Short mmCIF file of C-alpha atoms in Angstrom, two decimals:
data_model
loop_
_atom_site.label_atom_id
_atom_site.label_comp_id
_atom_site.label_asym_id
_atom_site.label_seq_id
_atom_site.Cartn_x
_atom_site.Cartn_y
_atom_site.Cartn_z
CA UNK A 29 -37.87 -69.37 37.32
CA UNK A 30 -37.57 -66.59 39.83
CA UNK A 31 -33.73 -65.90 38.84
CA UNK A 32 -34.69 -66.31 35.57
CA UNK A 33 -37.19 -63.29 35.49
CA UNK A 34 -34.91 -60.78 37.29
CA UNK A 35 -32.67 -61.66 34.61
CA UNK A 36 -34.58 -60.20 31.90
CA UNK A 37 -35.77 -57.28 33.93
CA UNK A 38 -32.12 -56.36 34.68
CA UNK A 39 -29.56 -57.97 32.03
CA UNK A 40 -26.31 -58.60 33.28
CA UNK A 41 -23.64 -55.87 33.26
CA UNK A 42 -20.46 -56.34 31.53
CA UNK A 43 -17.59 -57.08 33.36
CA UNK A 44 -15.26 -54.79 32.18
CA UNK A 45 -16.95 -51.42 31.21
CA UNK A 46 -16.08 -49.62 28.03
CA UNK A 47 -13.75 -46.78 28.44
CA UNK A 48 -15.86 -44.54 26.31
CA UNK A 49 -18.88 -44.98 28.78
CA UNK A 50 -17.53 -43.51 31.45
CA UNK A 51 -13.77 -41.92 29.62
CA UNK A 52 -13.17 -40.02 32.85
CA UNK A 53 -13.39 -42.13 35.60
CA UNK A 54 -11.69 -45.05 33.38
CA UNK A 55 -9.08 -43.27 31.74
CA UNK A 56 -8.79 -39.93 32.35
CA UNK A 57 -5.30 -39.15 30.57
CA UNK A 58 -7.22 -40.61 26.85
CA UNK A 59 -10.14 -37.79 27.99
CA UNK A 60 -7.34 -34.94 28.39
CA UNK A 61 -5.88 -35.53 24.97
CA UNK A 62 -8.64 -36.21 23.14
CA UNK A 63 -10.10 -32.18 24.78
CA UNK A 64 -6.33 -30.80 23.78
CA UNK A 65 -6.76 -32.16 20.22
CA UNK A 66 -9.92 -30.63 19.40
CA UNK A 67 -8.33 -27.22 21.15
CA UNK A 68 -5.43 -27.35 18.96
CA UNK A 69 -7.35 -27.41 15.74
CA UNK A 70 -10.97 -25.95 16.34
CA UNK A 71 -11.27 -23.23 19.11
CA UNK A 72 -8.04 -21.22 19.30
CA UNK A 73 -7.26 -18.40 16.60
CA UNK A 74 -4.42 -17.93 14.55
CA UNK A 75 -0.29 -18.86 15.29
CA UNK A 76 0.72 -15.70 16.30
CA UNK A 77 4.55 -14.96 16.30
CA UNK A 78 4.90 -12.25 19.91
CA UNK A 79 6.26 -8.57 19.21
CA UNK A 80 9.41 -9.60 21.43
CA UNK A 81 10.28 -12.36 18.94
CA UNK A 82 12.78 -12.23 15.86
CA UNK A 83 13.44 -14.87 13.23
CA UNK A 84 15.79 -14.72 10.66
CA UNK A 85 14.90 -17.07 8.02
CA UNK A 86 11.96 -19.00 6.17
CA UNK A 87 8.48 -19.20 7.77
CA UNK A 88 6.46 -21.75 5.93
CA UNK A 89 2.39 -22.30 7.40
CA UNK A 90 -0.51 -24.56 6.93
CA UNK A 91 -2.61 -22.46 8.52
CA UNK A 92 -3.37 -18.91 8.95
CA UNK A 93 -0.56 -16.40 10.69
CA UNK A 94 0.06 -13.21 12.54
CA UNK A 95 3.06 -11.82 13.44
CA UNK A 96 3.75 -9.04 15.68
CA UNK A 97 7.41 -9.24 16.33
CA UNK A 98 10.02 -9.11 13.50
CA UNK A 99 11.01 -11.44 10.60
CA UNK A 100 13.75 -11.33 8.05
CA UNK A 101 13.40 -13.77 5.52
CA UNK A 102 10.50 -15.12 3.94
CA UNK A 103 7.38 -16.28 4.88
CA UNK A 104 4.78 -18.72 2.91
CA UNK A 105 1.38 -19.50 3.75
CA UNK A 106 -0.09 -20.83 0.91
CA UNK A 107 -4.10 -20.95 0.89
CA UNK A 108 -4.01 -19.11 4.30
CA UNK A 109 -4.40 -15.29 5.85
CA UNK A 110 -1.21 -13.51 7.13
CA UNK A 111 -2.18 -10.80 9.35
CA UNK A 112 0.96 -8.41 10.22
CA UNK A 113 0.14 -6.87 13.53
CA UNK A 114 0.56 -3.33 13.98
CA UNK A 115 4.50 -4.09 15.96
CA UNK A 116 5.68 -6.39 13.28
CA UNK A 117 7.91 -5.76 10.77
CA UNK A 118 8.79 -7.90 8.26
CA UNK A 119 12.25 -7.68 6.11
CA UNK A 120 11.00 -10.16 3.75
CA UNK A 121 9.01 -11.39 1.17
CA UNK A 122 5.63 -12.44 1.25
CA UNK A 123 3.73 -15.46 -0.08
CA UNK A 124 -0.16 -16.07 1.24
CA UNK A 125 -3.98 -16.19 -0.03
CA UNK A 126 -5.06 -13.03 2.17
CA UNK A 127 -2.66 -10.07 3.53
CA UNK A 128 -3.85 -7.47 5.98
CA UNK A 129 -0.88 -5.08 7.06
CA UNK A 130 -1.09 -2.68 10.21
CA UNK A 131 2.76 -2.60 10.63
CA UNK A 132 5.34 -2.90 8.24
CA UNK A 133 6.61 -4.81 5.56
CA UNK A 134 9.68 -4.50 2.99
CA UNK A 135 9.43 -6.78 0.25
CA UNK A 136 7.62 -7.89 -2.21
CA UNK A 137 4.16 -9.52 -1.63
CA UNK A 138 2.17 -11.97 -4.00
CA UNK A 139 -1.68 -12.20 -1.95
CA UNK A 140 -3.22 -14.73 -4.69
CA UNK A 141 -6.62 -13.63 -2.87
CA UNK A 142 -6.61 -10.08 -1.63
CA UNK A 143 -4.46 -7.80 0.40
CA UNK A 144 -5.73 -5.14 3.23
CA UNK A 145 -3.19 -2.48 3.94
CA UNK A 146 -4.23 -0.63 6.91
CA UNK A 147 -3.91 3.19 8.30
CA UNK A 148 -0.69 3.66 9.45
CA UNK A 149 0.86 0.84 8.09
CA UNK A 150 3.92 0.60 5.58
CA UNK A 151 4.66 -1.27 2.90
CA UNK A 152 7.69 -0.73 0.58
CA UNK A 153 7.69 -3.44 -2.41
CA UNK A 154 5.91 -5.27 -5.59
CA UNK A 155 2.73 -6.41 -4.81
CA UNK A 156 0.59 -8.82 -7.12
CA UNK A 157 -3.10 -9.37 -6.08
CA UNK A 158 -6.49 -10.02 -7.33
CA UNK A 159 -7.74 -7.59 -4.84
CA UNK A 160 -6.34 -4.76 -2.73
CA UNK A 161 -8.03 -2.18 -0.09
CA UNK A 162 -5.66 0.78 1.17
CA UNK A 163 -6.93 3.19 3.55
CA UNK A 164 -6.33 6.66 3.77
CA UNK A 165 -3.08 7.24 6.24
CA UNK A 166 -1.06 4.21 4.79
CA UNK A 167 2.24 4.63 3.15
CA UNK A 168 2.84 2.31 0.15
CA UNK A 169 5.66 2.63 -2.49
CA UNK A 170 6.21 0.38 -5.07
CA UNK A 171 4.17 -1.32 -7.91
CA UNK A 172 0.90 -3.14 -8.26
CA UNK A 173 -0.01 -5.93 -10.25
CA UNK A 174 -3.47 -7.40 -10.71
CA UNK A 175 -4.18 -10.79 -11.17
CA UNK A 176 -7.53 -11.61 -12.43
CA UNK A 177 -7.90 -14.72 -10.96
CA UNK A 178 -9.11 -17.88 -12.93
CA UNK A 179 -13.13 -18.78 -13.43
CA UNK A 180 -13.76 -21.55 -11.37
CA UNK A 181 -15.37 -24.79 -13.12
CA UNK A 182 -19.54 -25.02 -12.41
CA UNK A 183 -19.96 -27.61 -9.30
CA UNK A 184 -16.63 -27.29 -7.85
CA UNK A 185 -16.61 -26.91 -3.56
CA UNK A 186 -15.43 -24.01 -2.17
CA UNK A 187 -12.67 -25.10 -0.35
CA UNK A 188 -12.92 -24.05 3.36
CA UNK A 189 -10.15 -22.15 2.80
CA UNK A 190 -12.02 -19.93 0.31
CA UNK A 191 -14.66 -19.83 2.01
CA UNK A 192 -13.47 -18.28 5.30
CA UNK A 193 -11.74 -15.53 3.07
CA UNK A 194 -15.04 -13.50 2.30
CA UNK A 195 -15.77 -13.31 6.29
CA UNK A 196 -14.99 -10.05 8.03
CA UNK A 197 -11.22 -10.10 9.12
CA UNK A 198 -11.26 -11.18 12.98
CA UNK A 199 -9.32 -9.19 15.56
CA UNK A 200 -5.89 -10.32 16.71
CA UNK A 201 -6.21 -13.48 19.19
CA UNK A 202 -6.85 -13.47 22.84
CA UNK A 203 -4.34 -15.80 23.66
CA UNK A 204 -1.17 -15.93 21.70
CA UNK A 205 0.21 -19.40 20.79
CA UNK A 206 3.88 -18.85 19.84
CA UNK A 207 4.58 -20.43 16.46
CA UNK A 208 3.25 -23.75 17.89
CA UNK A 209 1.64 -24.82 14.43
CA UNK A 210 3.87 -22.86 12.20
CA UNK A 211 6.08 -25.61 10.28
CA UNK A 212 8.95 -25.77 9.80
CA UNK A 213 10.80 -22.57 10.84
CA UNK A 214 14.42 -22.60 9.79
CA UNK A 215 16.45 -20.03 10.58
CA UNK A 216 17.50 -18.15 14.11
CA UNK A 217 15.08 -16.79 16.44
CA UNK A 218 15.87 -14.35 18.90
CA UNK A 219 14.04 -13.43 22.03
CA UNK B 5 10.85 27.44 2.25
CA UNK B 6 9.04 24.50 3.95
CA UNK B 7 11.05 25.08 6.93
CA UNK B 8 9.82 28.48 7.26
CA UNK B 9 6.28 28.14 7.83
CA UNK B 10 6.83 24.47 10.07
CA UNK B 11 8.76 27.33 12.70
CA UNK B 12 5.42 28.85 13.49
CA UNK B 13 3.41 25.59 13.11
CA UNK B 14 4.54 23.63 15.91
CA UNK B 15 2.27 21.10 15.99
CA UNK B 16 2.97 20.28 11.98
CA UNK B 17 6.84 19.47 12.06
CA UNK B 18 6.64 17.85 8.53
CA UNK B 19 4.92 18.14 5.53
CA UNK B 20 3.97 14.72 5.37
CA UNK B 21 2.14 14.82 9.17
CA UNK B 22 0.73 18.25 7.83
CA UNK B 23 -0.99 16.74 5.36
CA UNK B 24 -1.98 13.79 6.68
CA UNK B 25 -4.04 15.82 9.42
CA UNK B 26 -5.56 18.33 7.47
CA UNK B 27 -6.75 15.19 4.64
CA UNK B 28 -8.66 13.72 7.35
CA UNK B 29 -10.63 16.80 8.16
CA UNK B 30 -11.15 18.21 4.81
CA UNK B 31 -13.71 17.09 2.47
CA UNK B 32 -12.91 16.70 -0.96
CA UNK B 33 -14.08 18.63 -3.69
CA UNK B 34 -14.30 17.75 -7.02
CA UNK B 35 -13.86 18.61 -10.37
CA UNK B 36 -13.61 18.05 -14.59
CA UNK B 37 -9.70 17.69 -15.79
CA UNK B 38 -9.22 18.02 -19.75
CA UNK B 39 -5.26 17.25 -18.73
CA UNK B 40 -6.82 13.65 -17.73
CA UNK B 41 -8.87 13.55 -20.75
CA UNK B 42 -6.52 14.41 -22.66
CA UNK B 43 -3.73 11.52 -20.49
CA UNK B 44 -6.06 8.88 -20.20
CA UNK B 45 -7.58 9.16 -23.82
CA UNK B 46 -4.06 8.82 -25.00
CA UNK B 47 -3.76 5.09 -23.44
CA UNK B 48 -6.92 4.14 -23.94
CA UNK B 49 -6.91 1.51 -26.55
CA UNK B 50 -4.01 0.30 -24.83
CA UNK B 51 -3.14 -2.32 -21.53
CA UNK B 52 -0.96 -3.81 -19.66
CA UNK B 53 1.25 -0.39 -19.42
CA UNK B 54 3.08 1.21 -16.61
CA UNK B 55 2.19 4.56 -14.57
CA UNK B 56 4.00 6.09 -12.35
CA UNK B 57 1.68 7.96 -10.15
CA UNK B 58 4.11 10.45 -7.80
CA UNK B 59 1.29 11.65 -5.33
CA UNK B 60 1.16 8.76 -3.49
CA UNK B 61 -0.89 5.55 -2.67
CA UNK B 62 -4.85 6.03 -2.62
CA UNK B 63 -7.79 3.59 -3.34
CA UNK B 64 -9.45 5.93 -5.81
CA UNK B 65 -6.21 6.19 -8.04
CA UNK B 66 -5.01 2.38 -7.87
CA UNK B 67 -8.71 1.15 -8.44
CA UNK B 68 -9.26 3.19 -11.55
CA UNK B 69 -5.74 2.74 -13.55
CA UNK B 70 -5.77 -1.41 -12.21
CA UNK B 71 -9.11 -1.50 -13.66
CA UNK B 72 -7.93 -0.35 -17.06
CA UNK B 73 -5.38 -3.12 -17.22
CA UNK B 74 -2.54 -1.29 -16.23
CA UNK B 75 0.21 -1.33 -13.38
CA UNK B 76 0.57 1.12 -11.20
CA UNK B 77 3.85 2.66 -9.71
CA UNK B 78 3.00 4.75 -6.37
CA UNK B 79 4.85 6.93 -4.52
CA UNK B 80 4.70 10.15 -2.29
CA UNK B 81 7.59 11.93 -3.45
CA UNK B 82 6.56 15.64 -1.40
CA UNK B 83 7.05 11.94 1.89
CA UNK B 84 10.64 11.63 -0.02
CA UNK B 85 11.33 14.71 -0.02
CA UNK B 86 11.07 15.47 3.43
CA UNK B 87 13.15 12.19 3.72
CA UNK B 88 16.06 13.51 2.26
CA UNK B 89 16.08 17.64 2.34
CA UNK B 90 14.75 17.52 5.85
CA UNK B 91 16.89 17.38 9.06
CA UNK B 92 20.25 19.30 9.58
CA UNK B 93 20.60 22.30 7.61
CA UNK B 94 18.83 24.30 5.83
CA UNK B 95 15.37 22.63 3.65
CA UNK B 96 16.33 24.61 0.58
CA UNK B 97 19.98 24.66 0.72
CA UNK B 98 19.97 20.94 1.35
CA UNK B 99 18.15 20.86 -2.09
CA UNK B 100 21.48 21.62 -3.65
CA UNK B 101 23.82 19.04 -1.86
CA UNK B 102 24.51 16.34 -4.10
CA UNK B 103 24.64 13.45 -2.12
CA UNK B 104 21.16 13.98 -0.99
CA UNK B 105 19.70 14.93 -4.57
CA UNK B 106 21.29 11.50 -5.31
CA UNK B 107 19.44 9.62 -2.40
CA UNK B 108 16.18 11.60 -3.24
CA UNK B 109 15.99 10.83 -7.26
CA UNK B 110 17.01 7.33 -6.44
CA UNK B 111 14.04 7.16 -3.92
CA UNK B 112 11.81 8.76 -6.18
CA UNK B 113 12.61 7.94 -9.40
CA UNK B 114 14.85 4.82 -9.45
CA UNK B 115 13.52 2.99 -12.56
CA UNK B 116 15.23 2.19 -15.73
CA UNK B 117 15.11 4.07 -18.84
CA UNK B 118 12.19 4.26 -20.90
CA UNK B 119 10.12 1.89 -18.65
CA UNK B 120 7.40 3.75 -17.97
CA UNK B 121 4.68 4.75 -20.06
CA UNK B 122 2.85 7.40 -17.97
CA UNK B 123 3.32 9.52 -14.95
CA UNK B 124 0.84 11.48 -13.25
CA UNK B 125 3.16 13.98 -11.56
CA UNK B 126 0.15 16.49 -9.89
CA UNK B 127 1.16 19.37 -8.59
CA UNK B 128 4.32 17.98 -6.77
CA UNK B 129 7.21 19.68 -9.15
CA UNK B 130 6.14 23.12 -7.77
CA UNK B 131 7.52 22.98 -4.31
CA UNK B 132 11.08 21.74 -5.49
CA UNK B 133 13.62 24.09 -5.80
CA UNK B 134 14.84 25.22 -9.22
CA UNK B 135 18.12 23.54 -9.30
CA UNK B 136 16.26 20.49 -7.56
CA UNK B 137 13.51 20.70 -9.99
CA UNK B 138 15.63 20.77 -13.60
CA UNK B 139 17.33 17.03 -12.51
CA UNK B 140 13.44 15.45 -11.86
CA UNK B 141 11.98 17.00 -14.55
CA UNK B 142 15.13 15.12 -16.41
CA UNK B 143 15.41 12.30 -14.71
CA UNK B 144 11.55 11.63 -15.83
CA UNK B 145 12.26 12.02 -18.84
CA UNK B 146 14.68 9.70 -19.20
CA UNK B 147 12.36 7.01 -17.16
CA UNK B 148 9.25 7.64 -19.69
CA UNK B 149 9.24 5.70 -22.97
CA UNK B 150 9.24 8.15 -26.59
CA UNK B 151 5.28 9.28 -27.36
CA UNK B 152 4.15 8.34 -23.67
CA UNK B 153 2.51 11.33 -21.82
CA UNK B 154 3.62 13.26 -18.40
CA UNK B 155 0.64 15.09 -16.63
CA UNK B 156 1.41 17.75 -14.39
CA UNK B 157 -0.30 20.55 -12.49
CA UNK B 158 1.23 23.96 -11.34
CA UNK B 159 -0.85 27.01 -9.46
CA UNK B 160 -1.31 29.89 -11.40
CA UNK B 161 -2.34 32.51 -8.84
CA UNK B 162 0.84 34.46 -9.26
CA UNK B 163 0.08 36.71 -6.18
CA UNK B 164 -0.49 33.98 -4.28
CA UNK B 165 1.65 33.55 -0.77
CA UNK B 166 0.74 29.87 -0.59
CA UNK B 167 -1.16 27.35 -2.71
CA UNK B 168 -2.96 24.71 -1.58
CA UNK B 169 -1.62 21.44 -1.35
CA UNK B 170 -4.04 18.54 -2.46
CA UNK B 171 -4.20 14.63 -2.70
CA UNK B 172 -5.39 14.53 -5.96
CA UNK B 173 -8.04 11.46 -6.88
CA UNK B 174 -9.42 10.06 -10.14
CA UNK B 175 -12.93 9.74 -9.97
CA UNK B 176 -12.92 9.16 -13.99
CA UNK B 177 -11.40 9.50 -17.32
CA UNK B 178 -12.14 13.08 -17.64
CA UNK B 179 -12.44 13.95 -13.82
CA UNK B 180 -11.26 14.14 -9.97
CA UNK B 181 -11.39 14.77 -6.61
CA UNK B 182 -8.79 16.98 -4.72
CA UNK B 183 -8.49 16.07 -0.86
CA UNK B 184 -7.05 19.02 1.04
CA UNK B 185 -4.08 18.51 2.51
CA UNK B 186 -2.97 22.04 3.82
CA UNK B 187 -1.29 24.99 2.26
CA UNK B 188 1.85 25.15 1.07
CA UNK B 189 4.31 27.58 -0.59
CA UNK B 190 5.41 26.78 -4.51
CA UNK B 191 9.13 27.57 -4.88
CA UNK B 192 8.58 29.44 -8.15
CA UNK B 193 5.16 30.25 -10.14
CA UNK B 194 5.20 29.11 -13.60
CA UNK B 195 3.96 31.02 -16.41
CA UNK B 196 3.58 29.08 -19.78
CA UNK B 197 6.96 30.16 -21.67
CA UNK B 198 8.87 29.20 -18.08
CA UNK B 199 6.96 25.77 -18.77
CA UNK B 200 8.08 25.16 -22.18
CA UNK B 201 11.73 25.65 -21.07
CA UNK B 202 11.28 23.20 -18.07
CA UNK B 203 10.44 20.62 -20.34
CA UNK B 204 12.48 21.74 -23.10
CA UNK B 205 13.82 17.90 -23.84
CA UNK B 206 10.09 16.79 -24.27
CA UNK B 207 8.22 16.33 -27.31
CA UNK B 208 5.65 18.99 -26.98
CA UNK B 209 3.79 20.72 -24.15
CA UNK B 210 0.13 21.19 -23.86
CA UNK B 211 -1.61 23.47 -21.51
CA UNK B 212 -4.94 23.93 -20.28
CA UNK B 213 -5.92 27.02 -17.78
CA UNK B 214 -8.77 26.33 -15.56
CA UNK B 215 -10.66 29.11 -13.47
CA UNK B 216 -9.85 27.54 -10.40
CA UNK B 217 -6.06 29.00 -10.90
CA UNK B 218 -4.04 25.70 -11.38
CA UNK B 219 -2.81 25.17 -14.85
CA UNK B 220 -3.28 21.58 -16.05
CA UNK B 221 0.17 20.78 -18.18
CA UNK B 222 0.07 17.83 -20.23
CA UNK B 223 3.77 16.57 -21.79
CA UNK B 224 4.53 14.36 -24.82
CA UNK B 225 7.69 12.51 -24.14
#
């Protein structure tokens, strides 16, 4: 009776403990990828391509983009921001949801969503839009084409996508992360 | 002629920086235009056209003509043509070489023939040179389609030693706002009969004198 009572006041422990009870002390290699994961795709800002790096060739993103060095080719980012930092220069054309320019791009640019051109900035090229701001100070030559976009159907979700785009546009990111989640890249790149 | 008054300006070694300074100080003023009337009420049943607007890329001017359905063509051509008569030599004798007249009308005014169906020159034909001037004003018309309208603007203060230089705005079909962007001086005045034999291979010319000395000069390809 006596070791039956202390058994229901304190139930046995299991023999071998759970590793998500105690992830760190059990398996602390699981507990560092499963914090870089959740880095990789919550907490850090943009891919950001460095102002000392050159690619010749196609850029093609999932997610959004900035690029401070110098690219001739073509980049894509459908359904995503490109953001061309005030160093970069692009020799190519130009395929994303949301374009903000501070440096300078030659081609032509299709921004289904809106494009930003900056002070100082230079574009030289056809763009087609459903929005555009230009400040005072920028240089732009070229044509513009505005695409009314298409009424969405009544109880359709904003995609996430969408819905980041009418949020104030963020400053460049603290800590660059060099074309880590920008795939594929084809082409040369140049340091 | 440009050069000439950058020599004592030191701090404004082009006309482009020039203006660029002085727009961000100045405020603009504004004012009716029967020349835009008149341009604006010839397209307006119409959409999906092209204008060439030759004073360069603003907000106010893209927002308007986009909103009317049509595309816009922007481009600074007083930035262009610093680009190509600037440098070595001479500003106004390098407005005669032919290589550079060449670069400058294809930088300016490299579309096909009878593609456009509007162009909103400004004041900007004033401050070429003569020779200079004669191949724009013909090249344009060669790049406008037959019955579409040209609207230009030219300083009429005769006595003037400089005219000022604006960034001209729409603010509506019938008016504007002019951003000052410095002083500058024409290459020629214009009087109305000099007009008429600028655009001698147009249609018809149409002039309207304001009191604010700039003659508003509306052209009939």
């Amino acid at each position: 009776m006596w070791n039956k009572k202390k058994e229901e006041e304190y139930p046995p422990k299991p023999t071998a403990t759970p590793a998500a009870a105690n992830p760190i002390r059990e398996n602390p290699s699981m507990s560092t990828a499963a914090v870089t994961t959740h880095h990789t795709s919550e907490t850090r800002g943009p891919a950001v391509i460095g102002k000392s790096v050159m690619i010749k060739g196609q850029i093609f993103s999932r997610e959004d983009l900035t690029i401070d060095g110098e690219i001739d080719g073509s980049v894509e980012l459908h359904e995503h921001r490109l953001t061309v930092g005030p160093n970069g220069k692009l020799q190519a054309g130009v395929k994303a949801r949301e374009v903000v320019v501070l440096g300078t791009i030659h081609g032509n640019v299709d921004a289904s969503d809106k494009i930003d051109i900056r002070k100082d900035a230079k574009l030289v090229g056809d763009i087609k839009t459903a929005r555009i701001v230009i400040e005072d100070g920028a240089f732009f030559k070229g044509s513009i084409d505005i695409i009314r976009p298409e009424a969405k159907p009544a109880g359709v979700p904003v995609p996430k996508a969408a819905a980041a785009a009418s949020a104030p546009v963020p400053a460049p990111a603290p800590a660059p992360n060099v074309a880590s989640a920008v795939a594929p890249i084809a082409g040369e790149l140049k340091y | 002629m440009l050069r000439d008054r950058w020599k004592t300006d030191t701090a404004a070694p082009s006309l482009h920086s020039a203006g660029k300074r002085a727009g961000s100080l100045a405020q603009p003023q504004s004012r009716a235009s029967n020349g835009l009337d008149q341009f604006f009420s010839s397209i307006k049943d119409e959409t999906s056209l092209s204008i060439l607007d030759l004073a360069g890329a603003s907000q106010d001017n893209i927002t308007f003509i986009t909103s009317l359905g049509h595309r816009i063509y922007s481009n600074d051509i007083l930035r262009t043509l610093e680009e190509a008569f600037g440098g070595n030599g001479d500003f106004v004798q390098n407005q005669s070489d032919p290589e550079r007249v060449a670069f400058f009308l294809k930088e300016s005014l490299n579309f096909p023939d009878q593609s456009l169906d509007g162009a909103l020159v400004w004041d900007t034909l004033q401050f070429l040179s003569p020779s200079l001037l004669q191949q724009t004003v013909d090249r344009l018309c060669q790049i406008l389609r037959p019955a579409s309208y040209l609207l230009a603007f030219f300083h009429a203060e005769e006595k003037a030693v400089s005219a000022p230089l604006y960034s001209y705005r729409i603010a509506g079909p019938r008016s504007m706002s002019l951003l000052p962007r410095g002083q500058e001086r024409p290459a020629r005045y214009f009087n109305n009969r000099s007009l008429e034999k600028l655009f001698q291979n147009f249609d018809s010319v149409k002039f309207f004198l304001t009191r604010d000395h700039l003659r508003e000069v509306i052209v009939r390809r």
